[in-house]
Amino acid sequence: MTVFVDTSAFLALLDGDDVNHPAAVACFRDLRTEGSRLRTTNYVLVETTALIQARLGIAALRAFRESYQPLLDVTWMGETDHERAFAAILVVGRRRLSLVDCASFDCMRGLGLLRAFTFDRHFTEQGFERIPYSR
């Protein structure tokens, strides 16, 4: 099975002080044990890189690059994907919904993915199953 991985999961994995860190570590371990394929987008990687660098520093960024990134199947978003995601933001009209979120939803729908490793409730609002489940 393939699971989409969001920025919030990567941050929780790397930040031991994150409230979701224990759940993220357990979920990641379970996904690896199950042999799940991990899918993300280049947009998520850009967002994750910027946030890790700003919040956790270069050592954490290096750990992400060396330990997690090689395990990922990356979908590279092109111009058409970008335009669809941008249009979705304008249609939804919500300030807290990001371009990266909309690109992720579009990617998941295009690939027929139902599950996302994320702590972002927007995925549930869009009809996807969030793992680990949290309220």
Backbone as ProteinMPNN parsed JSONL, in Angstrom:
{"seq_chain_A": "MTVFVDTSAFLALLDGDDVNHPAAVACFRDLRTEGSRLRTTNYVLVETTALIQARLGIAALRAFRESYQPLLDVTWMGETDHERAFAAILVVGRRRLSLVDCASFDCMRGLGLLRAFTFDRHFTEQGFERIPYSR", "coords_chain_A": {"N_chain_A": [[0.834, -1.172, 0.0], [0.406, 2.29, -0.642], [1.224, 5.293, 0.976], [0.616, 8.688, 1.471], [2.906, 11.195, 2.469], [3.04, 13.938, 4.583], [4.234, 17.286, 5.32], [3.831, 17.874, 8.072], [4.115, 15.39, 9.302], [6.809, 14.761, 8.792], [8.069, 16.839, 10.247], [7.216, 16.248, 12.861], [8.439, 13.763, 13.197], [11.155, 14.453, 13.275], [11.46, 16.359, 15.295], [11.964, 16.118, 18.531], [10.676, 17.453, 20.569], [8.177, 17.983, 19.665], [4.693, 17.699, 20.089], [3.478, 15.616, 18.755], [5.487, 13.824, 18.28], [6.039, 11.155, 19.517], [3.851, 9.64, 18.468], [4.302, 9.962, 15.74], [6.788, 8.694, 15.36], [6.126, 6.046, 16.073], [4.148, 5.506, 14.128], [5.613, 5.794, 11.743], [7.468, 3.713, 12.063], [5.673, 1.529, 12.015], [4.634, 1.767, 9.398], [6.938, 1.278, 7.888], [7.513, -1.338, 8.722], [5.269, -2.675, 7.74], [5.817, -2.486, 5.096], [4.916, -0.429, 3.535], [4.696, 1.853, 0.808], [6.071, 5.076, 0.545], [4.897, 8.139, -0.37], [5.349, 11.413, -1.626], [5.401, 14.931, -2.5], [7.363, 17.183, -4.545], [6.734, 19.722, -3.705], [5.998, 19.393, -1.012], [8.479, 18.566, -0.079], [10.019, 20.909, -0.445], [8.683, 22.69, 1.291], [9.019, 21.301, 3.719], [11.827, 21.228, 3.926], [12.433, 23.983, 4.225], [11.119, 24.554, 6.667], [12.327, 22.745, 8.482], [14.993, 23.633, 8.382], [14.692, 26.266, 9.389], [13.496, 25.869, 11.922], [14.759, 23.692, 13.221], [17.393, 23.43, 12.407], [20.548, 22.905, 10.608], [21.735, 20.377, 11.073], [19.545, 18.723, 11.617], [18.273, 18.979, 9.174], [20.109, 17.728, 7.515], [19.921, 15.124, 8.549], [17.292, 14.53, 7.816], [17.527, 14.582, 5.007], [19.384, 12.504, 4.574], [18.372, 10.249, 5.956], [15.563, 10.001, 5.677], [14.584, 11.038, 3.199], [15.631, 9.326, 1.097], [13.876, 7.187, 1.23], [11.556, 7.837, 0.02], [9.066, 8.047, -2.545], [8.856, 10.399, -4.958], [6.582, 12.669, -6.299], [6.758, 14.86, -8.901], [5.652, 18.009, -9.18], [4.224, 19.754, -11.822], [3.696, 22.508, -14.139], [0.938, 22.445, -14.852], [-0.13, 21.013, -12.695], [0.46, 22.802, -10.648], [-1.136, 25.006, -11.381], [-3.708, 23.882, -11.082], [-3.733, 23.403, -8.31], [-3.439, 26.012, -7.337], [-5.781, 27.174, -8.312], [-7.604, 25.729, -6.802], [-7.192, 26.757, -4.216], [-8.222, 29.332, -4.528], [-10.894, 28.763, -5.106], [-11.767, 27.451, -2.782], [-11.218, 29.395, -0.876], [-10.099, 29.786, 1.69], [-8.076, 30.956, 4.251], [-6.153, 29.499, 5.751], [-5.571, 27.233, 4.288], [-3.097, 25.86, 2.405], [-1.048, 26.317, -0.584], [0.631, 24.144, -0.883], [-0.804, 22.188, 0.541], [-3.116, 21.981, -1.122], [-1.923, 21.116, -3.506], [-1.0, 18.667, -2.618], [-3.42, 17.307, -2.07], [-4.466, 17.177, -4.654], [-2.521, 15.619, -5.926], [-2.788, 13.214, -4.455], [-5.423, 12.477, -5.125], [-5.132, 12.148, -7.886], [-3.433, 9.946, -7.97], [-4.937, 8.073, -6.742], [-4.733, 7.695, -3.994], [-5.579, 7.061, -0.602], [-4.838, 7.287, 2.039], [-3.046, 9.294, 4.381], [-0.05, 10.107, 5.98], [-0.034, 12.222, 8.354], [-0.529, 15.129, 10.419], [-2.257, 17.065, 9.96], [-5.371, 18.406, 9.859], [-6.729, 19.196, 7.597], [-6.523, 17.248, 5.653], [-8.324, 15.24, 6.418], [-10.678, 16.714, 6.2], [-10.794, 16.869, 3.472], [-11.507, 14.361, 2.771], [-9.712, 12.267, 3.074], [-8.023, 9.544, 4.748], [-6.456, 10.024, 7.764], [-3.385, 9.092, 9.123], [-1.162, 8.729, 11.859], [-4.385, 8.337, 13.37], [-5.821, 11.188, 14.767], [-7.557, 13.442, 16.906]], "CA_chain_A": [[0.0, 0.0, 0.0], [1.13, 3.557, -0.694], [0.731, 6.314, 1.898], [1.166, 10.019, 1.223], [3.528, 11.762, 3.672], [2.921, 15.396, 4.633], [5.225, 18.042, 6.085], [3.604, 17.761, 9.519], [4.671, 14.112, 9.748], [8.268, 14.887, 8.801], [8.468, 17.697, 11.367], [6.999, 15.509, 14.104], [9.473, 12.729, 13.283], [12.478, 15.02, 13.542], [11.469, 17.247, 16.456], [11.649, 15.383, 19.75], [9.822, 18.273, 21.43], [6.851, 18.096, 19.05], [3.685, 16.927, 20.808], [3.147, 14.437, 17.951], [6.694, 13.032, 18.016], [5.894, 9.717, 19.789], [2.912, 9.036, 17.509], [4.948, 9.959, 14.42], [7.818, 7.646, 15.358], [5.431, 4.754, 16.052], [3.493, 5.358, 12.826], [6.655, 5.58, 10.738], [7.966, 2.351, 12.279], [4.644, 0.606, 11.53], [4.584, 1.85, 7.935], [8.136, 0.598, 7.368], [7.349, -2.768, 9.003], [4.243, -3.161, 6.806], [6.318, -2.383, 3.73], [4.179, 0.607, 2.801], [5.455, 2.82, 0.007], [5.874, 6.435, 1.04], [4.808, 9.064, -1.499], [5.204, 12.829, -1.319], [5.641, 15.765, -3.68], [8.46, 18.143, -4.426], [6.232, 20.868, -2.934], [6.14, 19.025, 0.402], [9.912, 18.574, 0.238], [10.463, 22.307, -0.326], [8.116, 23.216, 2.535], [9.671, 20.601, 4.825], [13.207, 21.705, 4.001], [12.435, 25.344, 4.781], [10.719, 24.531, 8.071], [13.37, 22.077, 9.263], [16.142, 24.535, 8.464], [14.36, 27.403, 10.252], [13.116, 25.485, 13.29], [15.583, 22.654, 13.847], [18.791, 23.62, 12.047], [21.17, 22.173, 9.504], [21.952, 18.968, 11.436], [18.261, 18.04, 11.408], [18.041, 18.956, 7.729], [20.984, 16.672, 6.989], [19.32, 13.847, 8.954], [16.131, 14.334, 6.948], [18.029, 14.299, 3.652], [20.099, 11.227, 4.525], [17.648, 9.119, 6.543], [14.161, 9.887, 5.27], [14.327, 11.336, 1.789], [15.848, 8.18, 0.199], [12.779, 6.223, 1.354], [10.357, 8.438, -0.562], [8.756, 8.183, -3.966], [8.487, 11.807, -5.09], [5.854, 13.136, -7.473], [7.223, 16.202, -9.244], [4.532, 18.825, -9.622], [4.538, 20.596, -12.971], [2.925, 23.741, -14.293], [-0.496, 22.137, -14.82], [-0.44, 20.666, -11.303], [0.522, 24.056, -9.895], [-2.324, 25.804, -11.71], [-4.873, 23.239, -10.448], [-3.646, 23.641, -6.863], [-3.697, 27.433, -7.1], [-7.217, 27.382, -8.546], [-8.321, 25.148, -5.662], [-7.125, 27.723, -3.11], [-9.146, 30.431, -4.815], [-12.26, 28.247, -5.017], [-12.066, 27.182, -1.376], [-11.236, 30.707, -0.244], [-9.749, 29.709, 3.109], [-6.743, 31.497, 4.494], [-5.249, 28.511, 6.339], [-5.318, 26.139, 3.359], [-1.933, 26.312, 1.642], [-0.798, 25.801, -1.929], [1.203, 22.806, -0.708], [-1.928, 21.306, 0.88], [-3.945, 21.752, -2.313], [-1.137, 20.286, -4.425], [-0.992, 17.32, -2.039], [-4.735, 16.704, -2.305], [-4.56, 16.91, -6.089], [-1.642, 14.477, -6.185], [-3.406, 12.019, -3.885], [-6.577, 12.102, -5.959], [-4.624, 11.676, -9.171], [-2.818, 8.625, -7.796], [-5.888, 7.185, -6.072], [-4.296, 7.43, -2.622], [-6.62, 7.34, 0.377], [-4.267, 7.471, 3.374], [-1.949, 10.252, 4.506], [0.672, 10.21, 7.244], [-0.101, 13.664, 8.583], [-1.23, 15.624, 11.598], [-3.0, 18.203, 9.419], [-6.794, 18.06, 9.743], [-7.24, 19.501, 6.254], [-6.601, 16.006, 4.877], [-9.6, 14.619, 6.773], [-11.726, 17.548, 5.601], [-10.823, 16.591, 2.037], [-11.975, 12.995, 2.57], [-8.641, 11.284, 3.192], [-7.8, 8.956, 6.069], [-5.211, 10.474, 8.387], [-2.734, 8.176, 10.053], [-2.046, 8.098, 12.846], [-5.603, 9.115, 13.573], [-5.859, 12.044, 15.961], [-8.723, 14.342, 16.868]], "C_chain_A": [[0.887, 1.246, 0.0], [0.432, 4.573, 0.199], [1.401, 7.635, 1.548], [1.731, 10.563, 2.531], [3.564, 13.282, 3.554], [4.022, 16.006, 5.499], [5.059, 17.852, 7.588], [4.157, 16.459, 10.078], [6.193, 14.184, 9.814], [8.739, 15.723, 9.99], [8.316, 16.967, 12.696], [8.033, 14.396, 14.283], [10.804, 13.293, 13.765], [12.571, 15.848, 14.814], [11.009, 16.495, 17.702], [10.756, 16.141, 20.711], [8.407, 18.443, 20.879], [5.873, 17.187, 19.797], [3.337, 15.631, 20.067], [4.34, 13.512, 17.703], [6.515, 11.537, 18.322], [4.968, 9.013, 18.793], [3.536, 8.945, 16.126], [5.986, 8.849, 14.324], [7.169, 6.267, 15.281], [4.779, 4.498, 14.698], [4.516, 5.064, 11.74], [7.211, 4.162, 10.841], [6.97, 1.33, 11.726], [4.566, 0.598, 10.004], [5.764, 1.122, 7.31], [8.014, -0.914, 7.559], [6.351, -3.4, 8.037], [4.728, -3.174, 5.362], [5.568, -1.369, 2.887], [5.135, 1.472, 1.992], [5.084, 4.207, 0.489], [5.978, 7.407, -0.119], [4.691, 10.487, -0.971], [5.406, 13.61, -2.604], [6.866, 16.644, -3.458], [8.014, 19.382, -3.653], [6.363, 20.599, -1.432], [7.614, 19.049, 0.797], [10.454, 19.99, 0.396], [9.962, 22.899, 0.994], [8.819, 22.608, 3.75], [11.097, 21.088, 5.021], [13.279, 23.08, 4.654], [12.108, 25.337, 6.271], [11.75, 23.84, 8.954], [14.559, 23.009, 9.456], [15.875, 25.672, 9.453], [14.147, 26.997, 11.71], [14.126, 24.586, 13.988], [17.06, 22.737, 13.49], [19.297, 22.669, 10.975], [21.397, 20.697, 9.835], [20.668, 18.16, 11.223], [17.934, 17.939, 9.924], [18.877, 17.863, 7.073], [20.412, 15.29, 7.329], [18.107, 13.524, 8.088], [16.577, 13.89, 5.561], [18.634, 12.899, 3.563], [19.258, 10.038, 4.981], [16.233, 8.923, 6.014], [13.944, 10.06, 3.769], [14.594, 10.15, 0.855], [14.715, 7.145, 0.219], [11.515, 6.657, 0.621], [10.278, 8.281, -2.072], [8.212, 9.601, -4.125], [7.744, 12.045, -6.401], [6.27, 14.581, -7.705], [6.075, 16.968, -9.865], [4.993, 19.743, -10.747], [3.631, 21.814, -13.028], [1.416, 23.496, -14.198], [-0.945, 21.798, -13.403], [-0.502, 21.927, -10.442], [-0.736, 24.894, -10.133], [-3.587, 25.215, -11.085], [-4.891, 23.515, -8.948], [-3.965, 25.095, -6.536], [-5.18, 27.752, -7.285], [-8.033, 26.848, -7.371], [-8.311, 26.086, -4.461], [-8.157, 28.825, -3.316], [-10.601, 29.994, -4.7], [-12.657, 28.056, -3.556], [-12.121, 28.48, -0.579], [-10.94, 30.716, 1.243], [-8.295, 30.105, 3.314], [-5.743, 30.438, 4.954], [-4.937, 27.317, 5.429], [-4.22, 26.58, 2.401], [-1.89, 25.728, 0.232], [-0.246, 24.384, -1.846], [0.106, 21.81, -0.353], [-2.743, 20.967, -0.364], [-3.218, 20.911, -3.353], [-1.094, 18.843, -3.928], [-2.312, 16.611, -2.293], [-4.891, 16.308, -3.767], [-3.72, 15.691, -6.464], [-2.282, 13.183, -5.684], [-4.591, 11.554, -4.723], [-6.117, 11.519, -7.29], [-4.037, 10.276, -9.108], [-3.752, 7.617, -7.131], [-5.48, 6.823, -4.653], [-5.372, 7.868, -1.638], [-6.075, 7.706, 1.749], [-3.102, 8.453, 3.343], [-1.367, 10.185, 5.914], [0.828, 11.701, 7.499], [-0.787, 13.965, 9.906], [-2.086, 16.838, 11.234], [-4.448, 17.786, 9.155], [-7.387, 18.362, 8.369], [-7.372, 18.236, 5.404], [-7.913, 15.275, 5.159], [-10.756, 15.389, 6.147], [-11.88, 17.276, 4.111], [-11.181, 15.136, 1.731], [-10.91, 11.92, 2.648], [-8.563, 10.755, 4.62], [-6.45, 9.43, 6.585], [-4.667, 9.376, 9.275], [-1.494, 8.866, 10.603], [-3.27, 8.973, 13.071], [-5.461, 9.928, 14.846], [-7.024, 13.007, 15.806], [-8.331, 15.755, 16.586]], "O_chain_A": [[1.977, 1.248, 0.571], [-0.793, 4.697, 0.181], [2.615, 7.69, 1.351], [1.112, 10.412, 3.585], [4.049, 13.836, 2.568], [4.653, 15.32, 6.303], [6.048, 17.685, 8.303], [4.623, 16.429, 11.216], [6.798, 13.722, 10.781], [9.701, 15.356, 10.665], [9.188, 17.057, 13.56], [8.455, 14.12, 15.406], [11.493, 12.671, 14.572], [13.663, 16.019, 15.356], [9.815, 16.268, 17.898], [10.137, 15.534, 21.585], [7.538, 18.989, 21.558], [6.196, 16.039, 20.101], [2.941, 14.651, 20.697], [4.21, 12.518, 16.989], [6.816, 10.713, 17.458], [5.272, 7.913, 18.33], [3.326, 7.963, 15.413], [6.053, 8.144, 13.317], [7.611, 5.415, 14.51], [4.853, 3.385, 14.178], [4.306, 4.181, 10.908], [7.404, 3.49, 9.828], [7.363, 0.378, 11.051], [4.444, -0.463, 9.392], [5.604, 0.424, 6.309], [8.367, -1.685, 6.667], [6.554, -4.52, 7.57], [4.112, -3.805, 4.503], [5.585, -1.444, 1.658], [6.24, 1.783, 2.436], [3.925, 4.479, 0.803], [7.016, 7.496, -0.774], [4.007, 10.73, 0.023], [5.565, 13.024, -3.675], [7.334, 16.819, -2.333], [8.839, 20.029, -3.008], [6.789, 21.471, -0.674], [7.958, 19.503, 1.889], [11.268, 20.242, 1.284], [10.724, 23.53, 1.727], [9.17, 23.318, 4.693], [11.527, 21.332, 6.149], [14.102, 23.307, 5.541], [12.75, 26.04, 7.05], [12.021, 24.303, 10.063], [15.069, 23.153, 10.567], [16.739, 26.002, 10.265], [14.571, 27.705, 12.624], [14.331, 24.695, 15.197], [17.897, 22.173, 14.196], [18.593, 21.774, 10.507], [21.262, 19.848, 8.955], [20.71, 17.043, 10.708], [17.384, 16.936, 9.469], [18.403, 17.158, 6.182], [20.421, 14.391, 6.489], [17.918, 12.38, 7.676], [16.049, 12.922, 5.013], [18.416, 12.189, 2.581], [19.41, 8.936, 4.454], [15.76, 7.791, 5.915], [13.196, 9.301, 3.153], [13.848, 9.972, -0.107], [14.618, 6.319, -0.688], [10.521, 5.931, 0.602], [11.282, 8.37, -2.78], [7.218, 9.959, -3.494], [8.218, 11.671, -7.474], [6.149, 15.423, -6.815], [5.587, 16.621, -10.94], [6.016, 20.419, -10.638], [2.895, 22.107, -12.085], [0.702, 24.253, -13.54], [-2.006, 22.237, -12.959], [-1.401, 22.09, -9.617], [-1.324, 25.424, -9.19], [-4.446, 25.959, -10.61], [-5.939, 23.825, -8.382], [-4.677, 25.378, -5.572], [-5.761, 28.509, -6.508], [-9.04, 27.446, -6.989], [-9.317, 26.2, -3.759], [-8.875, 29.2, -2.389], [-11.448, 30.765, -4.249], [-13.748, 28.451, -3.143], [-12.974, 28.643, 0.293], [-11.464, 31.552, 1.979], [-7.403, 29.625, 2.614], [-4.577, 30.495, 4.562], [-4.111, 26.476, 5.785], [-4.384, 27.556, 1.67], [-2.602, 24.777, -0.091], [-0.612, 23.523, -2.645], [0.083, 20.702, -0.889], [-3.026, 19.798, -0.626], [-3.838, 20.078, -4.015], [-1.146, 17.907, -4.726], [-2.327, 15.444, -2.686], [-5.392, 15.227, -4.075], [-4.163, 14.836, -7.23], [-2.316, 12.181, -6.397], [-4.735, 10.362, -4.994], [-6.655, 10.516, -7.757], [-4.128, 9.51, -10.067], [-3.402, 6.448, -6.975], [-5.843, 5.755, -4.158], [-5.999, 8.912, -1.814], [-6.76, 8.358, 2.537], [-2.287, 8.452, 2.42], [-2.095, 10.205, 6.906], [1.704, 12.356, 6.935], [-1.532, 13.141, 10.436], [-2.576, 17.547, 12.113], [-4.709, 16.915, 8.325], [-8.442, 17.832, 8.022], [-8.237, 18.163, 4.532], [-8.542, 14.749, 4.24], [-11.699, 14.793, 5.627], [-12.966, 17.432, 3.553], [-11.162, 14.722, 0.572], [-11.18, 10.765, 2.318], [-8.975, 11.419, 5.571], [-5.426, 9.258, 5.923], [-5.394, 8.797, 10.082], [-0.816, 9.553, 9.839], [-3.199, 10.198, 12.975], [-5.031, 9.413, 15.878], [-7.422, 13.341, 14.69], [-9.191, 16.633, 16.521]]}, "name": "protein", "num_of_chains": 1, "seq": "MTVFVDTSAFLALLDGDDVNHPAAVACFRDLRTEGSRLRTTNYVLVETTALIQARLGIAALRAFRESYQPLLDVTWMGETDHERAFAAILVVGRRRLSLVDCASFDCMRGLGLLRAFTFDRHFTEQGFERIPYSR"}
